[in-house]
Amino acid sequence: MSDGTPADLFFDAAITLLQRVREEEAEAIAAAGTLLADTVAAGGRLFAFGAGHSSLAAQDVVYRAGGLALMNLLAVPGVVGVDVTPATLGSALERVDGLASAVLDTSPVRTGDALVIISLSGRNALPVEMARGARALGVKVIGVTSVAYAAQTTSRHASGTFLKDHCDLVLDSKIAVGDAELTLDTIPAPFAPASTVVTTALMQAVMATTAAALADRGIEPPLLRSGNVDGGHEWNGRVMKEYGDRIFYRH
């Protein structure tokens, strides 16, 4: 590791990744925003899914100030976060065949909807089967993943394929295999993951693109305001009422 504090070096690494994603994924981000806007305009619903720490970027676009009210979390019990005990159970469940099908079969996801699937490696059974199952239902799938994993690791799904192989659009987070940006001679393992920073930024860039695309079509984007700003609750109540049939986190 070169000169600079570990904090400086991490910020440098994260900024470099963000710049790469901004430049190299611009076309894909625009296409993803258009796809989601198309879905909203056609009366479809929006969903986001991620397992483990990948779920953080999915949660970040659900029910939040400045975000699209229509983005719903497609939750899989036991894999959404580290609140499950033991935390290692979530990692194990990602490798279970058939779990994605069970979740889709009992979810509100239907033909004409759009689903964003976030998985850093994209190699486990859960994201692969989630993408395959959703597309079989007539759902548009956007995958957010690190394409490097497909070149440098093997799939854990029986098909030998990765998430990226079953998507209508793929957003590449550019995260290196292992998700650790720093090394030190005094520390035996690489450290300081940046996937959450980059993937969350990718997701918010897509959401911003979606909102603007809707506005360009004369459709007011169904955005939420902060409940801590005067008038926020009233604003949100109006949006919830207007789009209540497409919002599932309030039932």
Coordinates of C-alpha atoms in Angstrom, one line a residue:
M1 CA 0.0 0.0 0.0
S2 CA 1.4 3.4 -1.0
D3 CA 1.7 6.6 1.0
G4 CA -1.4 8.0 2.7
T5 CA -3.5 7.0 5.7
P6 CA -5.8 3.9 5.3
A7 CA -8.7 6.3 5.3
D8 CA -7.3 8.4 2.5
L9 CA -6.5 5.3 0.5
F10 CA -10.0 3.8 0.9
F11 CA -11.6 7.1 -0.2
D12 CA -9.2 7.1 -3.2
A13 CA -10.2 3.6 -4.1
A14 CA -13.9 4.2 -3.7
I15 CA -13.8 7.5 -5.7
T16 CA -11.8 5.7 -8.5
L17 CA -14.5 3.0 -8.6
L18 CA -17.3 5.5 -8.7
Q19 CA -15.6 7.3 -11.5
R20 CA -15.2 4.1 -13.5
V21 CA -18.9 3.2 -13.0
R22 CA -20.0 6.7 -13.9
E23 CA -18.1 6.6 -17.2
E24 CA -18.2 2.9 -18.2
E25 CA -21.8 2.2 -17.1
A26 CA -23.4 5.4 -18.3
E27 CA -25.2 3.7 -21.1
A28 CA -26.4 0.8 -19.0
I29 CA -27.6 3.2 -16.2
A30 CA -29.6 5.2 -18.8
A31 CA -31.1 2.0 -20.2
A32 CA -32.0 0.8 -16.7
G33 CA -33.7 4.1 -15.9
T34 CA -35.7 3.9 -19.1
L35 CA -36.7 0.3 -18.4
L36 CA -38.0 1.2 -15.0
A37 CA -39.8 4.3 -16.3
D38 CA -41.4 2.2 -19.0
T39 CA -42.6 -0.2 -16.3
V40 CA -44.1 2.6 -14.2
A41 CA -45.8 4.2 -17.2
A42 CA -47.3 0.9 -18.2
G43 CA -48.8 0.3 -14.8
G44 CA -46.2 -2.2 -13.7
R45 CA -44.6 -2.5 -10.2
L46 CA -41.0 -2.2 -9.2
F47 CA -39.1 -4.6 -6.9
A48 CA -35.5 -4.9 -5.6
F49 CA -33.8 -7.9 -4.2
G50 CA -30.4 -8.5 -2.6
A51 CA -29.0 -11.1 -0.3
G52 CA -26.5 -10.4 2.6
H53 CA -24.7 -7.2 2.3
S54 CA -26.0 -6.8 -1.3
S55 CA -29.4 -6.3 0.2
L56 CA -28.2 -3.0 1.7
A57 CA -28.3 -1.4 -1.7
A58 CA -31.8 -2.8 -2.3
Q59 CA -33.0 -1.5 1.0
D60 CA -31.5 1.9 0.3
V61 CA -34.0 2.5 -2.5
V62 CA -37.1 1.4 -0.7
Y63 CA -39.4 3.8 1.3
R64 CA -37.0 6.6 1.7
A65 CA -37.0 10.4 1.4
G66 CA -36.2 11.4 -2.2
G67 CA -36.8 8.0 -3.5
L68 CA -39.5 6.4 -5.7
A69 CA -42.4 5.3 -3.6
L70 CA -43.0 2.4 -6.1
M71 CA -39.8 0.5 -5.3
N72 CA -40.6 -2.5 -3.2
L73 CA -38.2 -4.9 -1.4
L74 CA -38.6 -8.5 -2.4
A75 CA -37.5 -10.0 0.8
V76 CA -36.3 -13.6 1.3
P77 CA -36.5 -14.6 5.0
G78 CA -33.1 -15.2 6.5
V79 CA -31.0 -13.6 3.8
V80 CA -31.9 -9.9 3.8
G81 CA -29.3 -8.9 6.5
V82 CA -27.1 -9.9 9.3
D83 CA -30.0 -9.8 11.8
V84 CA -30.5 -13.5 11.4
T85 CA -28.7 -15.7 13.9
P86 CA -26.3 -17.1 13.2
A87 CA -25.3 -14.6 10.5
T88 CA -23.7 -17.4 8.5
L89 CA -27.2 -18.9 7.9
G90 CA -27.9 -16.2 5.4
S91 CA -24.8 -17.2 3.4
A92 CA -25.9 -20.8 3.5
L93 CA -29.4 -20.0 2.3
E94 CA -28.1 -18.2 -0.8
R95 CA -26.9 -21.6 -2.0
V96 CA -30.2 -23.5 -1.5
D97 CA -31.8 -24.7 -4.7
G98 CA -35.5 -23.9 -5.0
L99 CA -35.7 -21.1 -2.5
A100 CA -36.0 -18.4 -5.1
S101 CA -39.0 -20.2 -6.8
A102 CA -40.8 -20.5 -3.4
V103 CA -40.3 -16.8 -2.8
L104 CA -41.5 -15.8 -6.3
D105 CA -44.5 -18.1 -6.1
T106 CA -45.7 -16.4 -2.9
S107 CA -44.8 -12.8 -3.9
P108 CA -46.9 -10.2 -5.7
V109 CA -44.4 -10.1 -8.6
R110 CA -46.2 -10.6 -11.9
T111 CA -45.9 -10.2 -15.7
G112 CA -45.1 -6.6 -16.6
D113 CA -43.2 -5.8 -13.4
A114 CA -39.5 -5.1 -13.1
L115 CA -37.1 -6.6 -10.7
V116 CA -33.6 -5.4 -9.8
I117 CA -31.4 -8.2 -8.5
I118 CA -28.3 -7.2 -6.6
S119 CA -25.6 -9.8 -6.1
L120 CA -21.9 -8.9 -5.9
S121 CA -20.7 -12.3 -7.1
G122 CA -23.8 -13.5 -8.9
R123 CA -22.6 -17.0 -8.5
N124 CA -25.0 -18.5 -5.9
A125 CA -28.2 -20.4 -6.6
L126 CA -30.5 -17.7 -5.2
P127 CA -29.8 -14.8 -7.5
V128 CA -29.4 -17.0 -10.5
E129 CA -32.8 -18.8 -9.9
M130 CA -34.4 -15.5 -8.9
A131 CA -33.5 -14.0 -12.3
R132 CA -34.5 -17.1 -14.3
G133 CA -37.8 -17.4 -12.4
A134 CA -38.7 -13.8 -12.8
R135 CA -38.0 -13.7 -16.5
A136 CA -40.1 -16.9 -16.9
L137 CA -43.0 -14.9 -15.4
G138 CA -42.6 -12.1 -17.9
V139 CA -40.7 -9.8 -15.5
K140 CA -37.9 -7.5 -16.7
V141 CA -34.7 -8.2 -14.8
I142 CA -31.9 -5.7 -14.1
G143 CA -28.8 -7.3 -12.6
V144 CA -26.3 -5.4 -10.5
T145 CA -23.2 -7.4 -10.1
S146 CA -19.4 -7.6 -10.5
V147 CA -18.9 -9.2 -13.9
A148 CA -15.3 -10.0 -12.8
Y149 CA -16.6 -12.9 -10.7
A150 CA -17.9 -14.7 -13.8
A151 CA -14.5 -14.6 -15.3
Q152 CA -12.5 -15.5 -12.1
T153 CA -14.8 -17.9 -10.2
T154 CA -17.1 -20.8 -10.9
S155 CA -20.9 -20.7 -10.5
R156 CA -22.5 -22.5 -7.6
H157 CA -25.6 -23.1 -9.6
A158 CA -26.2 -26.4 -11.3
S159 CA -26.5 -24.6 -14.7
G160 CA -22.9 -23.2 -14.3
T161 CA -24.3 -19.8 -15.1
F162 CA -24.2 -16.5 -13.2
L163 CA -26.7 -13.7 -12.5
K164 CA -25.4 -11.7 -15.5
D165 CA -26.5 -14.5 -17.8
H166 CA -30.2 -14.1 -17.0
C167 CA -30.8 -10.4 -17.1
D168 CA -32.4 -8.0 -19.6
L169 CA -29.8 -5.4 -18.5
V170 CA -26.6 -5.7 -16.4
L171 CA -24.9 -3.0 -14.4
D172 CA -21.3 -3.9 -13.6
S173 CA -20.1 -2.5 -10.2
K174 CA -16.4 -3.1 -11.2
I175 CA -15.7 -4.5 -7.7
A176 CA -12.7 -6.9 -7.7
V177 CA -13.1 -10.5 -6.6
G178 CA -12.9 -10.6 -2.8
D179 CA -14.4 -7.1 -2.3
A180 CA -11.4 -5.6 -0.4
E181 CA -9.6 -2.5 -1.6
L182 CA -6.6 -2.3 0.8
T183 CA -3.6 -4.3 1.8
L184 CA -0.9 -3.8 4.4
D185 CA 2.2 -5.9 5.1
T186 CA 1.2 -6.0 8.7
I187 CA -2.2 -7.4 8.0
P188 CA -2.5 -11.0 6.6
A189 CA -5.7 -10.4 4.6
P190 CA -7.0 -7.6 2.3
F191 CA -9.5 -5.3 3.9
A192 CA -11.9 -2.3 3.4
P193 CA -14.8 -3.4 1.1
A194 CA -16.3 -0.8 -1.2
S195 CA -19.1 -2.8 -2.8
T196 CA -21.8 -1.1 -0.7
V197 CA -20.6 2.4 -1.5
V198 CA -20.5 1.7 -5.3
T199 CA -23.6 -0.4 -5.6
T200 CA -25.7 2.0 -3.6
A201 CA -24.5 4.9 -5.8
L202 CA -25.3 2.8 -8.9
M203 CA -28.8 2.2 -7.6
Q204 CA -29.4 5.8 -6.8
A205 CA -28.2 6.9 -10.2
V206 CA -30.7 4.6 -11.8
M207 CA -33.5 5.9 -9.5
A208 CA -32.6 9.5 -10.5
T209 CA -32.6 8.5 -14.2
T210 CA -36.0 6.9 -13.7
A211 CA -37.5 9.9 -12.1
A212 CA -36.3 12.3 -14.8
A213 CA -37.4 9.9 -17.6
L214 CA -40.9 9.9 -16.1
A215 CA -41.0 13.7 -15.9
D216 CA -39.8 13.9 -19.5
R217 CA -43.0 12.0 -20.4
G218 CA -45.2 14.3 -18.5
I219 CA -45.7 11.8 -15.6
E220 CA -45.0 13.2 -12.1
P221 CA -42.5 10.8 -10.5
P222 CA -44.1 9.2 -7.4
L223 CA -41.4 10.5 -5.0
L224 CA -41.4 10.4 -1.2
R225 CA -40.4 13.3 1.0
S226 CA -38.8 13.3 4.4
G227 CA -41.3 12.9 7.3
N228 CA -39.0 15.3 9.2
V229 CA -39.8 18.2 6.8
D230 CA -43.0 20.2 7.3
G231 CA -45.7 18.8 5.0
G232 CA -43.8 15.6 4.3
H233 CA -46.4 13.3 5.8
E234 CA -49.2 14.9 3.9
W235 CA -47.2 14.7 0.7
N236 CA -46.4 11.0 1.3
G237 CA -50.0 10.3 2.2
R238 CA -51.1 11.6 -1.2
V239 CA -48.5 9.5 -3.1
M240 CA -49.4 6.4 -1.1
K241 CA -53.1 6.8 -1.8
E242 CA -52.6 7.4 -5.5
Y243 CA -50.3 4.4 -6.0
G244 CA -51.4 2.2 -3.1
D245 CA -52.1 -0.7 -5.4
R246 CA -48.4 -0.8 -6.4
I247 CA -46.9 -0.3 -2.9
F248 CA -46.5 -3.5 -0.9
Y249 CA -44.4 -2.4 2.1
R250 CA -47.3 -0.7 3.8
H251 CA -49.7 -3.7 3.9

